[in-house]
mmCIF file with all atom_site columns, C-alpha atoms and ligand atoms in Angstrom:
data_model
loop_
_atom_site.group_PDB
_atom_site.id
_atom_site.type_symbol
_atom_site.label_atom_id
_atom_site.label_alt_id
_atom_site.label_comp_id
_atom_site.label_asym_id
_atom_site.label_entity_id
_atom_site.label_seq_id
_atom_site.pdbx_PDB_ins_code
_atom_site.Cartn_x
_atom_site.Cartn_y
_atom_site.Cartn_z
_atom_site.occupancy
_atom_site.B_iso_or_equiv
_atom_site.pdbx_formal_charge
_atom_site.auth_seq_id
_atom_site.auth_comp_id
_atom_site.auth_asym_id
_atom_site.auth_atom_id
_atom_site.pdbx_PDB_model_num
ATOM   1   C CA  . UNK A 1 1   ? 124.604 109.263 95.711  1.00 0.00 ? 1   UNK A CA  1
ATOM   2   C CA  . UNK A 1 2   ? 124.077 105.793 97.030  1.00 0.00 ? 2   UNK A CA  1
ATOM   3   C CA  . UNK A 1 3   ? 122.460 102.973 95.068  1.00 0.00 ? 3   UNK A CA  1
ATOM   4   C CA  . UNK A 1 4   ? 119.278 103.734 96.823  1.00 0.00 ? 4   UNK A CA  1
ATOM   5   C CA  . UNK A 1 5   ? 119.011 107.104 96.680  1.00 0.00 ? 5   UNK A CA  1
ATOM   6   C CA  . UNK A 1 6   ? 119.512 106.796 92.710  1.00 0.00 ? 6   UNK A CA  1
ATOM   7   C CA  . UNK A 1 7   ? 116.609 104.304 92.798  1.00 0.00 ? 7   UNK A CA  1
ATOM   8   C CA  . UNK A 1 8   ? 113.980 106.603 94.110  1.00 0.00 ? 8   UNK A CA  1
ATOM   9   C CA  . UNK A 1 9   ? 115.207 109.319 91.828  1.00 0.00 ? 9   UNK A CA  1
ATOM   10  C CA  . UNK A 1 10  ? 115.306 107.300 88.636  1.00 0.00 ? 10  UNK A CA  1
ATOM   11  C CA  . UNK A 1 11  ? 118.798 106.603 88.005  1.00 0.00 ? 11  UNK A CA  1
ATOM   12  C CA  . UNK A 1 12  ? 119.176 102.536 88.398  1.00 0.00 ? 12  UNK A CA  1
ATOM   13  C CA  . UNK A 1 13  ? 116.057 101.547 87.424  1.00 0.00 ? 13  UNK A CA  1
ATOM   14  C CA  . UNK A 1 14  ? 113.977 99.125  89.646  1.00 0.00 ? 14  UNK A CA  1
ATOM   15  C CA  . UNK A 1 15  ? 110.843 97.523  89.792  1.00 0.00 ? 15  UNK A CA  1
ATOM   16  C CA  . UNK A 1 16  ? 108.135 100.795 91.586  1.00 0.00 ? 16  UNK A CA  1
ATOM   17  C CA  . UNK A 1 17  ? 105.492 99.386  93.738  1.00 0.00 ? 17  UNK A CA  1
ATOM   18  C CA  . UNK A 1 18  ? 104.602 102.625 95.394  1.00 0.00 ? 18  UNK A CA  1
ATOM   19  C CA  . UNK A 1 19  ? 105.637 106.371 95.885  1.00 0.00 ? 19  UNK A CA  1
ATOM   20  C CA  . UNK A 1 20  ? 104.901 109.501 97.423  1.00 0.00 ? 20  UNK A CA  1
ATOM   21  C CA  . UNK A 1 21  ? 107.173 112.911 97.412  1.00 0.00 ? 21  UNK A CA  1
ATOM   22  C CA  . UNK A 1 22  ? 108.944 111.338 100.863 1.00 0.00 ? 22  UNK A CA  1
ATOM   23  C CA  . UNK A 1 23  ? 109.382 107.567 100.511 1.00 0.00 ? 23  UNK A CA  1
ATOM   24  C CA  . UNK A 1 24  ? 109.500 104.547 97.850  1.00 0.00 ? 24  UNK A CA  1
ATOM   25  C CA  . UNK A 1 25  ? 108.661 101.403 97.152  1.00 0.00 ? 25  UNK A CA  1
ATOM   26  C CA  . UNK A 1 26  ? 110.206 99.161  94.994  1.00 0.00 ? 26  UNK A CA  1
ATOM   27  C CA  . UNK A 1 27  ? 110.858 95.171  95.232  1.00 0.00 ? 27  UNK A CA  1
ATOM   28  C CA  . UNK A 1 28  ? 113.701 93.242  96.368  1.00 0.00 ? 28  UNK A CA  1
ATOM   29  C CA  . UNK A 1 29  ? 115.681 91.860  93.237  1.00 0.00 ? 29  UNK A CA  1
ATOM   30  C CA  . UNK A 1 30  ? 116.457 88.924  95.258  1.00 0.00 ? 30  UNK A CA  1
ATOM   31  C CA  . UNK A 1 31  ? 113.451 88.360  96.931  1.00 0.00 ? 31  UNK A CA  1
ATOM   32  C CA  . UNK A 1 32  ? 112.357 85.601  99.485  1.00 0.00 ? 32  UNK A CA  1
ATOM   33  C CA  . UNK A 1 33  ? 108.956 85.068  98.384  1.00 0.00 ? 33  UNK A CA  1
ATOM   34  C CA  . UNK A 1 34  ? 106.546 86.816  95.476  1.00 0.00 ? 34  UNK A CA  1
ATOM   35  C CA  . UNK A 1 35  ? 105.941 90.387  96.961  1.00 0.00 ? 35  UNK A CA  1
ATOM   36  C CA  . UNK A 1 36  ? 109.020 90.923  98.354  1.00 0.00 ? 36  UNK A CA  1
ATOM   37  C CA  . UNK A 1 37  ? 109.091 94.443  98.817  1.00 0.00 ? 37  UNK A CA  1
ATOM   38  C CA  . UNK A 1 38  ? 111.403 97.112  99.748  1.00 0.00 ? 38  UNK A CA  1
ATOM   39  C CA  . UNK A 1 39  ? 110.662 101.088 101.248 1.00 0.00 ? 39  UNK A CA  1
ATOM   40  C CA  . UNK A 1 40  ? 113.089 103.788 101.050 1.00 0.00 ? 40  UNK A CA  1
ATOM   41  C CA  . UNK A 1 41  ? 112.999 107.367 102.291 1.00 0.00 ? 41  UNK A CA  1
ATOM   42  C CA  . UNK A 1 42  ? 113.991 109.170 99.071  1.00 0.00 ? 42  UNK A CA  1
ATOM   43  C CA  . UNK A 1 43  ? 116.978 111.454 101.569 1.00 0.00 ? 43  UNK A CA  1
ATOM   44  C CA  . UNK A 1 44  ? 119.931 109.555 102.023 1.00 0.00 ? 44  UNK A CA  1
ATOM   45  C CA  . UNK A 1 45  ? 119.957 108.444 106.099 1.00 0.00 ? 45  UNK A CA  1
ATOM   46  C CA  . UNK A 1 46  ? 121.688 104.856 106.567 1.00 0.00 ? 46  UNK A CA  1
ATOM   47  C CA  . UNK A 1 47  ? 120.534 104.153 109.512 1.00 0.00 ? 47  UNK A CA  1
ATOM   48  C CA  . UNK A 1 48  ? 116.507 104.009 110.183 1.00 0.00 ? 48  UNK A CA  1
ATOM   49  C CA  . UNK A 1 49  ? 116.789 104.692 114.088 1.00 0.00 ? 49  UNK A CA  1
ATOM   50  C CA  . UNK A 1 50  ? 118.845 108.146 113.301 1.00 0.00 ? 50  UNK A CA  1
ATOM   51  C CA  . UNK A 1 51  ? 115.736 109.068 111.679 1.00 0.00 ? 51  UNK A CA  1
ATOM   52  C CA  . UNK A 1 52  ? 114.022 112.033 113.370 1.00 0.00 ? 52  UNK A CA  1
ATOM   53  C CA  . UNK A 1 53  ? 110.425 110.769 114.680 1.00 0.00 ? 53  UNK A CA  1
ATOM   54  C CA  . UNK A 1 54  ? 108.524 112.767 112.578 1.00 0.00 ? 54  UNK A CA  1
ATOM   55  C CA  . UNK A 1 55  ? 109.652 111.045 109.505 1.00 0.00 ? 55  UNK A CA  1
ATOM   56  C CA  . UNK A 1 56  ? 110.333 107.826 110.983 1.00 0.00 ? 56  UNK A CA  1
ATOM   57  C CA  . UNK A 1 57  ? 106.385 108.074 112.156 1.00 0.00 ? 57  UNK A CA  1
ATOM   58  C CA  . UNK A 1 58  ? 105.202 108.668 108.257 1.00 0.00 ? 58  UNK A CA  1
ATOM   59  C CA  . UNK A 1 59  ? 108.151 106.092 107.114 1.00 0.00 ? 59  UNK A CA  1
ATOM   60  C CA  . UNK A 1 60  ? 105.860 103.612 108.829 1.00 0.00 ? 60  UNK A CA  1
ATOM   61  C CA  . UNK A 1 61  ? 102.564 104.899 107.902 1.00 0.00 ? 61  UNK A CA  1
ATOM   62  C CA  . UNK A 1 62  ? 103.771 104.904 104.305 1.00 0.00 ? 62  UNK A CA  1
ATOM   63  C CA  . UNK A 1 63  ? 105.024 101.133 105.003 1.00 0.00 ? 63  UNK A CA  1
ATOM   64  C CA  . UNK A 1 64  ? 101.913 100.449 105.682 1.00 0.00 ? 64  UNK A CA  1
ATOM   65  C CA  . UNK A 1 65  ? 99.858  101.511 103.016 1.00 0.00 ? 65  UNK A CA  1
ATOM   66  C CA  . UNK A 1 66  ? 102.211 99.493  101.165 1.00 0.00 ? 66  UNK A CA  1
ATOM   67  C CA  . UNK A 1 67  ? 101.682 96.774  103.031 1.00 0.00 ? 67  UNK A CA  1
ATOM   68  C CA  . UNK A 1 68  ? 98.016  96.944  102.691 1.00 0.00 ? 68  UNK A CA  1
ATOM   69  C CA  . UNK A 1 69  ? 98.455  96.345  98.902  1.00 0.00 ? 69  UNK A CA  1
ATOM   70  C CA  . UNK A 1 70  ? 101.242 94.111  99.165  1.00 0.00 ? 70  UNK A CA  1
ATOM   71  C CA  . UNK A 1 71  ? 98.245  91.852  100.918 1.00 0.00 ? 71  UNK A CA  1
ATOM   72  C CA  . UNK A 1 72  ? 95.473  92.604  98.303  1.00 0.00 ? 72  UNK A CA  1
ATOM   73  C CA  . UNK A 1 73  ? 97.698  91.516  95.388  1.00 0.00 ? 73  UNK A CA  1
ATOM   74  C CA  . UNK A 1 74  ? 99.645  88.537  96.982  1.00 0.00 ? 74  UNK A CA  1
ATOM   75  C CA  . UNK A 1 75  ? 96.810  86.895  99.646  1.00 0.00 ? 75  UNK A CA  1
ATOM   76  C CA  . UNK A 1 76  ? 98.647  85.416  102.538 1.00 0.00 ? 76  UNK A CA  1
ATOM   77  C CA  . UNK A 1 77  ? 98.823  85.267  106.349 1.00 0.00 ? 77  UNK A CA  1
ATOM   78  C CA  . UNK A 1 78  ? 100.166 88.803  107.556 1.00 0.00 ? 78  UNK A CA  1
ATOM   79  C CA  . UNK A 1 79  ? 102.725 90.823  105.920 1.00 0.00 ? 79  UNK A CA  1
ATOM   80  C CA  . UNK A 1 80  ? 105.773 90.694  107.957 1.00 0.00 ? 80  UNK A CA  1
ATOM   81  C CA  . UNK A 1 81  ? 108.716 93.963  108.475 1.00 0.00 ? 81  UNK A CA  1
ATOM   82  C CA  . UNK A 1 82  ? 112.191 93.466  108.912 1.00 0.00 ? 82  UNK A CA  1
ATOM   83  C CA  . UNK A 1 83  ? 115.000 96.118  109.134 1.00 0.00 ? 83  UNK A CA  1
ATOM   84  C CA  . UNK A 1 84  ? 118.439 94.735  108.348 1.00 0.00 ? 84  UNK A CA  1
ATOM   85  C CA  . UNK A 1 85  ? 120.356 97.470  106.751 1.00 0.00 ? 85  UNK A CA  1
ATOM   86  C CA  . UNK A 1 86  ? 123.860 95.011  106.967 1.00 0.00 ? 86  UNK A CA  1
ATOM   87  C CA  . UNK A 1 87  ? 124.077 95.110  103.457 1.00 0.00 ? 87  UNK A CA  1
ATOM   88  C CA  . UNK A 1 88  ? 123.001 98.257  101.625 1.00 0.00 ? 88  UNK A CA  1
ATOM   89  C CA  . UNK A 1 89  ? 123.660 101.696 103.956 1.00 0.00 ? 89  UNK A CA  1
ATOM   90  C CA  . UNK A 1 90  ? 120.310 103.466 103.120 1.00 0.00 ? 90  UNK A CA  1
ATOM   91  C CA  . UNK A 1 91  ? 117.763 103.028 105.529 1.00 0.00 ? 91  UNK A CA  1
ATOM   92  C CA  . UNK A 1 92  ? 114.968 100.375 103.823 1.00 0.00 ? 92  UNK A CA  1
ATOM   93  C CA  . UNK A 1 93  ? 111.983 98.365  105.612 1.00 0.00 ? 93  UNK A CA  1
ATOM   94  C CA  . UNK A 1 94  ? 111.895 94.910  104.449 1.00 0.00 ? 94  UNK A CA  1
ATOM   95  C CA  . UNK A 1 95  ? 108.113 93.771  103.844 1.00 0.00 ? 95  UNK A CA  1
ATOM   96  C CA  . UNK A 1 96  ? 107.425 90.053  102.717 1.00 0.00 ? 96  UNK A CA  1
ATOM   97  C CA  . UNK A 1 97  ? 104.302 88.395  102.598 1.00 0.00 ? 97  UNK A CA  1
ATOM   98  C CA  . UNK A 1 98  ? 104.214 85.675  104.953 1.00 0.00 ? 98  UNK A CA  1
ATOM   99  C CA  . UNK A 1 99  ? 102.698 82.072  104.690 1.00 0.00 ? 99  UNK A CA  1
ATOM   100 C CA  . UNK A 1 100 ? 104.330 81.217  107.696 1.00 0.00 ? 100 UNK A CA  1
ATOM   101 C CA  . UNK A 1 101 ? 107.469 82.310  109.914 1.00 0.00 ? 101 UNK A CA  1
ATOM   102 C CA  . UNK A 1 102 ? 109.871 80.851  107.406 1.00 0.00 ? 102 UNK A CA  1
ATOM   103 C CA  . UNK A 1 103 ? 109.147 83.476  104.840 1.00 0.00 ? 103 UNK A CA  1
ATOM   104 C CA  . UNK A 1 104 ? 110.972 85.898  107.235 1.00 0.00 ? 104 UNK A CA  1
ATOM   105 C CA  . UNK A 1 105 ? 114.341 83.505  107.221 1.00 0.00 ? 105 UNK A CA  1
ATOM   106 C CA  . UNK A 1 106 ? 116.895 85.433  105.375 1.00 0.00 ? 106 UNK A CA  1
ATOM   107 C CA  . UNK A 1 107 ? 119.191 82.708  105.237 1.00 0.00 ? 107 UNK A CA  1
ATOM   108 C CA  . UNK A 1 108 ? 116.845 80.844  103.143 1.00 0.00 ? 108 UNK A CA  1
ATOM   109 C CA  . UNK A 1 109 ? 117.881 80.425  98.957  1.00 0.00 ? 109 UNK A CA  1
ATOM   110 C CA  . UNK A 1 110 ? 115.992 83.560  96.803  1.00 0.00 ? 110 UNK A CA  1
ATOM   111 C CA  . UNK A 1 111 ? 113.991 82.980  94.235  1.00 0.00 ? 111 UNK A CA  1
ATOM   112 C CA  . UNK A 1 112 ? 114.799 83.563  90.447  1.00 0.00 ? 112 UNK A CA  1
ATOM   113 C CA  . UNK A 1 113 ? 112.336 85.447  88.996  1.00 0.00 ? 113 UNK A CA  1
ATOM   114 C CA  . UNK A 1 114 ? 112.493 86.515  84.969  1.00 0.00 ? 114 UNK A CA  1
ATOM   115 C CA  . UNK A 1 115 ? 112.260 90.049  84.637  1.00 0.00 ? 115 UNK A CA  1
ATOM   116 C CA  . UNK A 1 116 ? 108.535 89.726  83.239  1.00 0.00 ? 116 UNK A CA  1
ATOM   117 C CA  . UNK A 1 117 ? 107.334 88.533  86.367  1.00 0.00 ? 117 UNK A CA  1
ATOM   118 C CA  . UNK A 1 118 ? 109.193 90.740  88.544  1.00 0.00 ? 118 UNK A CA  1
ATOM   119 C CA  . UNK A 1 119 ? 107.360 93.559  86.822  1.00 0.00 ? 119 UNK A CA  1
ATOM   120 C CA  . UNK A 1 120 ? 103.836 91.548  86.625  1.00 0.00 ? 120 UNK A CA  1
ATOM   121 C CA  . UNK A 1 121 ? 104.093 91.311  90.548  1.00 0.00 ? 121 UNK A CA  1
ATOM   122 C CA  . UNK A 1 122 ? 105.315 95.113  90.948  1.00 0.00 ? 122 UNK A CA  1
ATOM   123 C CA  . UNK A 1 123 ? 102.653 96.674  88.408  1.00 0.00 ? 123 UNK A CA  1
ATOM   124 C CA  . UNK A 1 124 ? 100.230 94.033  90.742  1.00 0.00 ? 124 UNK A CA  1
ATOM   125 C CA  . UNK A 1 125 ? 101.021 96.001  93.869  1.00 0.00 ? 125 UNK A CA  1
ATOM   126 C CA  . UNK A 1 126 ? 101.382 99.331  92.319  1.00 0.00 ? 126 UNK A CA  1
ATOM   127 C CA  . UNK A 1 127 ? 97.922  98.907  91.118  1.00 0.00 ? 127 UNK A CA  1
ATOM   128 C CA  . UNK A 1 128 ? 96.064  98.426  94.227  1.00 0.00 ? 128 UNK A CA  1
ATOM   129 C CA  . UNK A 1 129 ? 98.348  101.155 96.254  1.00 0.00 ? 129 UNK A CA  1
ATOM   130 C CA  . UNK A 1 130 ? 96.807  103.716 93.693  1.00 0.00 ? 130 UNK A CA  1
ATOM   131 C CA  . UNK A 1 131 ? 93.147  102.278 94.552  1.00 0.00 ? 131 UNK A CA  1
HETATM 132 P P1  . AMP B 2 .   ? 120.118 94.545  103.831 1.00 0.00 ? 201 AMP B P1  1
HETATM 133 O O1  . AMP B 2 .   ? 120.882 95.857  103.699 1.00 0.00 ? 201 AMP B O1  1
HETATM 134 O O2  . AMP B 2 .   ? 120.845 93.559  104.693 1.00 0.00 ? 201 AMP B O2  1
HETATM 135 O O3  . AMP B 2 .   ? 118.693 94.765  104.274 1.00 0.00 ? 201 AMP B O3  1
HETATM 136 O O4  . AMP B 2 .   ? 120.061 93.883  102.380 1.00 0.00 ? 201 AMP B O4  1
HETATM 137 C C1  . AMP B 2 .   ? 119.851 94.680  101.224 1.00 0.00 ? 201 AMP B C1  1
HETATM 138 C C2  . AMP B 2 .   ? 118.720 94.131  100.392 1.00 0.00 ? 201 AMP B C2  1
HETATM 139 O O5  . AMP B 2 .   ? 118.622 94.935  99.240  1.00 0.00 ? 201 AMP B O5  1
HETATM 140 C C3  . AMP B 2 .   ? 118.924 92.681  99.931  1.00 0.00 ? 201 AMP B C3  1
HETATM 141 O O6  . AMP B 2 .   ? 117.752 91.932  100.228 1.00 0.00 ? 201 AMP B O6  1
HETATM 142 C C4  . AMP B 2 .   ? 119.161 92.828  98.419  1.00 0.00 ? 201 AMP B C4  1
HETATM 143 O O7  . AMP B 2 .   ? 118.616 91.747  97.676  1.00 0.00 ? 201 AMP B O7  1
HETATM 144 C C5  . AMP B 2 .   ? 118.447 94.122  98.094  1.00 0.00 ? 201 AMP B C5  1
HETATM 145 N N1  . AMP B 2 .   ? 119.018 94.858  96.960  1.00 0.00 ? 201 AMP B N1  1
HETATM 146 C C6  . AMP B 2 .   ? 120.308 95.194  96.775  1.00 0.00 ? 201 AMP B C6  1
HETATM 147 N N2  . AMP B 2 .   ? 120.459 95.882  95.623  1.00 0.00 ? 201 AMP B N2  1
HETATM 148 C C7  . AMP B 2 .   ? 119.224 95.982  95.079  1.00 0.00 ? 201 AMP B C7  1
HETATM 149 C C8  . AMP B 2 .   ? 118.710 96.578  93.887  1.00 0.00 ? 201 AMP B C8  1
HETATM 150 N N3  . AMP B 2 .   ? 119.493 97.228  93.018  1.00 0.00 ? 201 AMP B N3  1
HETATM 151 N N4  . AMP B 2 .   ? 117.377 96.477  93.637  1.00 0.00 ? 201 AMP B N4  1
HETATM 152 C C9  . AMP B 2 .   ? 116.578 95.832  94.497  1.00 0.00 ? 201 AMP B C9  1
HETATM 153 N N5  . AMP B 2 .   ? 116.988 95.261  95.651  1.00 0.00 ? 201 AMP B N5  1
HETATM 154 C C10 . AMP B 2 .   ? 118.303 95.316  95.925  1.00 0.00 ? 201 AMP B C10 1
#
């Protein structure tokens, strides 16, 4: 099982934002900005666009509602998606709340967050997806 995969079933523990019996949510351990957030399908695929559309259509619509509380908890412009994938080979949707386009630069230096925070701004998100 891949890194991922042993994320969304417990194994390698991270920091849960959201959940649902298909998909997780969890954040980025080197994250661009506060909220940086990551969503998995809990099956193994690498690739997101050899997902079938079915699942690739509620991959989104669970992205979403993550999303939506990724806003609530961390107020900011929009809540920009990005799909890289160059790194880890389990498809994951990137979602980062923006202040402005140079949130979404992935070249710029991550932010060194203490493991209480990291969990302050998960549990933050977590709540208000379960609203
Ligand atoms: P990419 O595959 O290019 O989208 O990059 C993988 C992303 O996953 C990077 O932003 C990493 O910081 C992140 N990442 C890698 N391992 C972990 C992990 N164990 N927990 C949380 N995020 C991770």
């Amino acid at each position: 099982m891949g890194i991922f995969a042993k994320i969304a079933a417990g194994e390698i523990p991270s920091y849960k934002c959201a959940e649902n019996d298909e998909f997780y949510a969890f954040l980025d351990i080197n994250p661009l900005v506060k909220g940086h957030t990551l969503v998995i399908p809990r099956r193994e695929v690498d690739y997101i666009f050899d997902m079938e559309d079915d699942e690739l259509a509620r991959f989104e619509v669970f992205a979403k509602k993550v999303a939506v509380a990724i806003k609530a908890a961390f107020p900011c412009v929009k809540v920009g998606q990005a799909v890289l994938g160059l790194e880890v080979p389990h498809a994951h949707i990137h979602l980062i709340p923006m202040q402005s386009e140079k949130d979404m630069n992935f070249a710029n230096p991550k932010l060194s967050l203490s493991a209480e925070e990291m969990k302050e701004i998960a549990d933050k998100i977590y709540k208000e997806f379960s609203k």
